Tab-separated table of C-alpha atoms in Angstrom:
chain	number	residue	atom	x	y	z
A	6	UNK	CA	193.220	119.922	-99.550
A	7	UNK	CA	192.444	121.769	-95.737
A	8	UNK	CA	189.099	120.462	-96.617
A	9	UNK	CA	189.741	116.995	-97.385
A	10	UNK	CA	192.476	116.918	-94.202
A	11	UNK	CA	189.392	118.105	-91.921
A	12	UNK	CA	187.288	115.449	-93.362
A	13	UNK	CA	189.663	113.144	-92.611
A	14	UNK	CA	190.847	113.663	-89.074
A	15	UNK	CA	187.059	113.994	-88.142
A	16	UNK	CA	185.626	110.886	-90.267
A	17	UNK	CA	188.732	108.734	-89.896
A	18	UNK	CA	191.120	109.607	-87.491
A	19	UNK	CA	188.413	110.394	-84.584
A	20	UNK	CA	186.535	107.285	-84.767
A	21	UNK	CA	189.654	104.711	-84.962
A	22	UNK	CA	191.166	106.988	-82.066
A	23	UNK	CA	188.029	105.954	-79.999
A	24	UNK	CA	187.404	102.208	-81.461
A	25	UNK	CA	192.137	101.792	-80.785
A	26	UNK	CA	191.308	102.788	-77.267
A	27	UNK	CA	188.392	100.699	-76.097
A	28	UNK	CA	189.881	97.700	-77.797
A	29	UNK	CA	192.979	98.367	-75.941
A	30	UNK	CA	191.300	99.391	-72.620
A	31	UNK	CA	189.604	96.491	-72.486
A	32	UNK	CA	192.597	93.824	-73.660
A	33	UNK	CA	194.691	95.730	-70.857
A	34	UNK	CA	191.958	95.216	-68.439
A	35	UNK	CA	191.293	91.885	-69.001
A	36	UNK	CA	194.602	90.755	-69.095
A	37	UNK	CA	195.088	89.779	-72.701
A	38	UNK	CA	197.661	92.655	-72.364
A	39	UNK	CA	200.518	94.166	-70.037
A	40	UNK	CA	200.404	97.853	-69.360
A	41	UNK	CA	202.326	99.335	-71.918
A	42	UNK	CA	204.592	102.514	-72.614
A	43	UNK	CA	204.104	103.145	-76.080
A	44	UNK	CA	203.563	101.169	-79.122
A	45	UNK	CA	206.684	99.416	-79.372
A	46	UNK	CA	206.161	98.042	-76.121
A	47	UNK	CA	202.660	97.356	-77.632
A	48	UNK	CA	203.763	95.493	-80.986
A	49	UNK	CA	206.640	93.388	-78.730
A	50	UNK	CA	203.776	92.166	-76.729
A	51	UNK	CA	202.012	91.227	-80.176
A	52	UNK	CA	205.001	89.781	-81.678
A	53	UNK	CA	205.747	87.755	-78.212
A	54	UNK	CA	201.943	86.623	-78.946
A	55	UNK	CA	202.229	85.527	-82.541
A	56	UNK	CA	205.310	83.567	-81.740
A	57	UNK	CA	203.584	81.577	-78.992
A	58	UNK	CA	201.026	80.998	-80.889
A	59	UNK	CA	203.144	79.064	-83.626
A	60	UNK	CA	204.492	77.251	-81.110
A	61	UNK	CA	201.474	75.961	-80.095
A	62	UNK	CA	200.492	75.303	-83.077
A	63	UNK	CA	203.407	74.037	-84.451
A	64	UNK	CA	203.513	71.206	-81.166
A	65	UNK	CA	199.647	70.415	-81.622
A	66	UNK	CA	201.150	69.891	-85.731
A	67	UNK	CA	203.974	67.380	-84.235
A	68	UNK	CA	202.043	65.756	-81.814
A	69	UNK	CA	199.249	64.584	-84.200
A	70	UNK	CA	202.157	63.546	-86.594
A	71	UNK	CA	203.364	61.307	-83.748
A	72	UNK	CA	199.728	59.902	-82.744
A	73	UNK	CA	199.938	61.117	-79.541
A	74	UNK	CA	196.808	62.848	-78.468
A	75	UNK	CA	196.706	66.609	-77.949
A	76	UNK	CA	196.753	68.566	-74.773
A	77	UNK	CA	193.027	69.644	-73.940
A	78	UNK	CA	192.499	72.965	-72.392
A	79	UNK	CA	189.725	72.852	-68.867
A	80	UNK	CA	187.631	75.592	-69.297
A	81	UNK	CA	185.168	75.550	-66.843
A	82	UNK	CA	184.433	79.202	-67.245
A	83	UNK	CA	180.510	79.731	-67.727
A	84	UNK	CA	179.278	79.550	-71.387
A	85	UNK	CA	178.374	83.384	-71.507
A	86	UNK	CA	181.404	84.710	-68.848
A	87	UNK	CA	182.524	88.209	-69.473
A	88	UNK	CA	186.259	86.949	-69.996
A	89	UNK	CA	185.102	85.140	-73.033
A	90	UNK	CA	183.873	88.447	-74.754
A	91	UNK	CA	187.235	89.971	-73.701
A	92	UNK	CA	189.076	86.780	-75.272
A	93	UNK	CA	187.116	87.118	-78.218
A	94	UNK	CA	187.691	90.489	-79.280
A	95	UNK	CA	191.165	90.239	-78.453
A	96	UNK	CA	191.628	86.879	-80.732
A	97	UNK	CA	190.145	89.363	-83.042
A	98	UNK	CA	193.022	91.553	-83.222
A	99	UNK	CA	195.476	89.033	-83.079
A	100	UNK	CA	193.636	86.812	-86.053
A	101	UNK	CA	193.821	90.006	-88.200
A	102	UNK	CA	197.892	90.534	-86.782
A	103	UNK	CA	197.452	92.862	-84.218
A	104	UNK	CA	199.230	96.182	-84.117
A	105	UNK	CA	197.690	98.970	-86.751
A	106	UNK	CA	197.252	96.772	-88.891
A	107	UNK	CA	195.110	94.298	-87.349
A	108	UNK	CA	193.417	97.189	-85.181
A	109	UNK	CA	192.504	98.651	-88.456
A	110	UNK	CA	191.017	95.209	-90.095
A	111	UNK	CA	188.862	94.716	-87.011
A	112	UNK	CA	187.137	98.103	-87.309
A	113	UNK	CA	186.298	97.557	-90.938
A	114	UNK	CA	184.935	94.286	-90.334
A	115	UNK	CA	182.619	95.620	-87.361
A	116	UNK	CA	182.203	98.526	-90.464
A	117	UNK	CA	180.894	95.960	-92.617
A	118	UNK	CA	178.671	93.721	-89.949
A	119	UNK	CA	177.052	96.960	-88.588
A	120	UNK	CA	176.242	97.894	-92.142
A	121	UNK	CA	174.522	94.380	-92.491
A	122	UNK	CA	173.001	94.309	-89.288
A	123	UNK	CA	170.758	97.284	-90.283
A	124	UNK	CA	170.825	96.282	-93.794
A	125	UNK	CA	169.234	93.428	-92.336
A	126	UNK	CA	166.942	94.725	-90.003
A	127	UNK	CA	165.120	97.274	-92.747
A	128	UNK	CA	164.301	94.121	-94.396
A	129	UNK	CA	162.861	91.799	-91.300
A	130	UNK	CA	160.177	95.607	-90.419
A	131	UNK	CA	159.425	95.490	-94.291
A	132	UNK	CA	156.241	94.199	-94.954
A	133	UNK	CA	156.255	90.858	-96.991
A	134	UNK	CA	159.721	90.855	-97.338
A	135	UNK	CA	160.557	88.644	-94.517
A	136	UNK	CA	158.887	85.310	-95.866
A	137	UNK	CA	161.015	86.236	-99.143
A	138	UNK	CA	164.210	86.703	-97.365
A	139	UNK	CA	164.397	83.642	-95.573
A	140	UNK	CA	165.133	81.050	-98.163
A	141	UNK	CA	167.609	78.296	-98.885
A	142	UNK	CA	170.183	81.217	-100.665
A	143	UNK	CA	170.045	83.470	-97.912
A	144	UNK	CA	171.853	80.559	-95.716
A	145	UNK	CA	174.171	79.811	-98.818
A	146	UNK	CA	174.466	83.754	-98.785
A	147	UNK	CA	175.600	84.393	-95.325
A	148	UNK	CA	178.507	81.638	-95.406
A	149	UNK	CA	179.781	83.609	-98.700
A	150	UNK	CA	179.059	86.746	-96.947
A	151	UNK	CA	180.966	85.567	-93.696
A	152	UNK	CA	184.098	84.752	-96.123
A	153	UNK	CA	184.145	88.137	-98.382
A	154	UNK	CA	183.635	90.085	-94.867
A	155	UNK	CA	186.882	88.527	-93.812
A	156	UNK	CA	188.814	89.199	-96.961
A	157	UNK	CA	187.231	92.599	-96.557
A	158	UNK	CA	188.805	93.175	-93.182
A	159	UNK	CA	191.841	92.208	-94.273
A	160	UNK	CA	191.871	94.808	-97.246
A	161	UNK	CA	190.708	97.631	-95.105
A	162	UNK	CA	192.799	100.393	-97.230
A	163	UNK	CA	190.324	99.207	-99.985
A	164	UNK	CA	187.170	98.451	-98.290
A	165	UNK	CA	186.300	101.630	-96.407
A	166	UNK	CA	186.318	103.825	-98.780
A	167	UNK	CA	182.926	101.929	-100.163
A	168	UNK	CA	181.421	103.481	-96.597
A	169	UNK	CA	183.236	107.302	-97.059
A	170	UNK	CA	183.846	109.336	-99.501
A	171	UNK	CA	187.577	109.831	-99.595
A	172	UNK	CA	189.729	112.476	-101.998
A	173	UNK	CA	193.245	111.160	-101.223
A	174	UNK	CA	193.640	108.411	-99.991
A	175	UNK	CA	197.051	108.820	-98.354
A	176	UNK	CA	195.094	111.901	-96.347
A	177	UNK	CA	192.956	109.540	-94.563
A	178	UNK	CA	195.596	106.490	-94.428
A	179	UNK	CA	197.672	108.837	-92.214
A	180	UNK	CA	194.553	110.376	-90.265
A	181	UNK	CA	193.601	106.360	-89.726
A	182	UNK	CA	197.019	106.073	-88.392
A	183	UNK	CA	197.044	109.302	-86.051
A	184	UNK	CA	193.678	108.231	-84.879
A	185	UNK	CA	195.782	104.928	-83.946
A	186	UNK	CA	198.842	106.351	-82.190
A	187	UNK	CA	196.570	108.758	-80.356
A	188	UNK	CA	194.322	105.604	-78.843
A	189	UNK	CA	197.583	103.918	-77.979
A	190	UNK	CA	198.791	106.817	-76.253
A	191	UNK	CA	196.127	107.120	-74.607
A	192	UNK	CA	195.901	103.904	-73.390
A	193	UNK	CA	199.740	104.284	-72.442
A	194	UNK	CA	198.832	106.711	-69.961
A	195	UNK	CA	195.430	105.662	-68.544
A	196	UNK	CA	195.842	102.037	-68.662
A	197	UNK	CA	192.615	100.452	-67.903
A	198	UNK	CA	191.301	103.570	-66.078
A	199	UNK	CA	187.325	103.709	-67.901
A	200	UNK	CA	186.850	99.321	-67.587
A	201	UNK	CA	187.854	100.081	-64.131
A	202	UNK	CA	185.425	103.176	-63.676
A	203	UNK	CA	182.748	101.271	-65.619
A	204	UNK	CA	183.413	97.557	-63.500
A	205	UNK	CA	182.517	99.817	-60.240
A	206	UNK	CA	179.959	101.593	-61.868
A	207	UNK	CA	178.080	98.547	-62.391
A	208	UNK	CA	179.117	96.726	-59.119
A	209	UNK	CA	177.631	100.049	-57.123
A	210	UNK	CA	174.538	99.765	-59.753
A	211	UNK	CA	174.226	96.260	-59.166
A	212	UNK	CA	173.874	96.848	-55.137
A	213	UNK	CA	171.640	99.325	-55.431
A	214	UNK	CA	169.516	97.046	-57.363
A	215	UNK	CA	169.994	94.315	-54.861
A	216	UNK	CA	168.983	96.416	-51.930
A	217	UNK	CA	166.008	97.881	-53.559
A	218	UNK	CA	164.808	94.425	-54.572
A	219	UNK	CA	165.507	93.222	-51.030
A	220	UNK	CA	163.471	96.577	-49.264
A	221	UNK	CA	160.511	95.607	-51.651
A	222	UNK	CA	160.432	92.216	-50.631
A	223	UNK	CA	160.330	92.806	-47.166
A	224	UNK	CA	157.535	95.322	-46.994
A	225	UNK	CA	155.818	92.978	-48.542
């Protein structure tokens, strides 16, 4: 039992800890959410979400019933802006309900598409294989694949334990959940302290670039 407990907190409770707080960093730091005290501060910010969302929805539903032509959204954001990544990931969390839950559904999903990705890659470096794996079933294949990775998120409890080895499974559904409260604590009292220390991290890398570029080109 100590055994399976240490397993646990190490294999499940440490990574979603880390994965709960970089999600969270970054929604805080981009905006997507408030600062928050603690996680019911968190979840009424999710459940404010979910209901605006339906609204949306539900007016887009009305005004197509109507024949009235929906609202478009300007987005003249470039195609590849940073605030698009930050959207996406956060759309992420919300698609899969946001909270624990959803938090949890994410990480097995990116779970399941890193275990692809290298699944993927051993076969594109093995020789011969690569003219074998591209035919018409592998594109058939990925749209299934997309689908079951989906329902897979959404039955985390079940899915994970295909990529650990888990003895109880309530042991590592609480660790899972510690490693949660502890990355929304965290991000409770940091708020979007390591996006900021990256963002000028890179801006003072980026002018040091600049200015070493620019020295070059005028000794030349």
């Amino acid at each position: 039992m100590v055994i399976e407990i240490i397993r646990a907190l190490i294999l499940g409770a440490v990574p979603v800890a880390v994965f709960t707080y970089l999600v969270l960093q970054w929604s805080v730091a981009s905006g997507r959410l408030a600062p928050f005290s603690d996680e019911k501060a968190l979840d009424d910010q999710y459940k404010e979400q979910r209901k605006a969302k339906k609204a949306e929805k539900k007016a887009l539903k009305e005004a197509l019933e109507k024949g009235e032509e929906p609202p478009k959204k300007e987005d003249d954001r470039p195609l590849f802006d940073k605030s698009r990544g930050e959207e996406f990931l956060h759309n992420k969390v919300m698609f899969f309900g946001g909270g624990y839950y959803g938090t949890m559904a994410l990480f097995a999903y990116a779970v399941i598409e890193l275990d692809e990705i290298f699944e993927f890659l051993g076969v594109v470096f093995t020789p011969g294989a690569w003219f074998e794996y591209l035919t018409f079933q592998l594109i058939i294949g990925f749209f299934i694949n997309t689908i079951m990775n989906i329902v897979g998120a959404f039955t985390w409890f079940l899915t994970l334990q295909n990529y650990v080895s888990m003895g109880n499974g309530w042991i590592w559904l609480g660790a899972s959940y510690a490693g949660y409260m502890a990355g929304v604590r965290l991000v409770a009292q940091a708020g979007d302290e390591v996006w900021a220390w990256l963002t000028d991290k890179r801006q003072q890398l980026t002018t040091k670039v600049s200015s070493a570029i620019k020295d070059a080109s005028g000794k030349q």
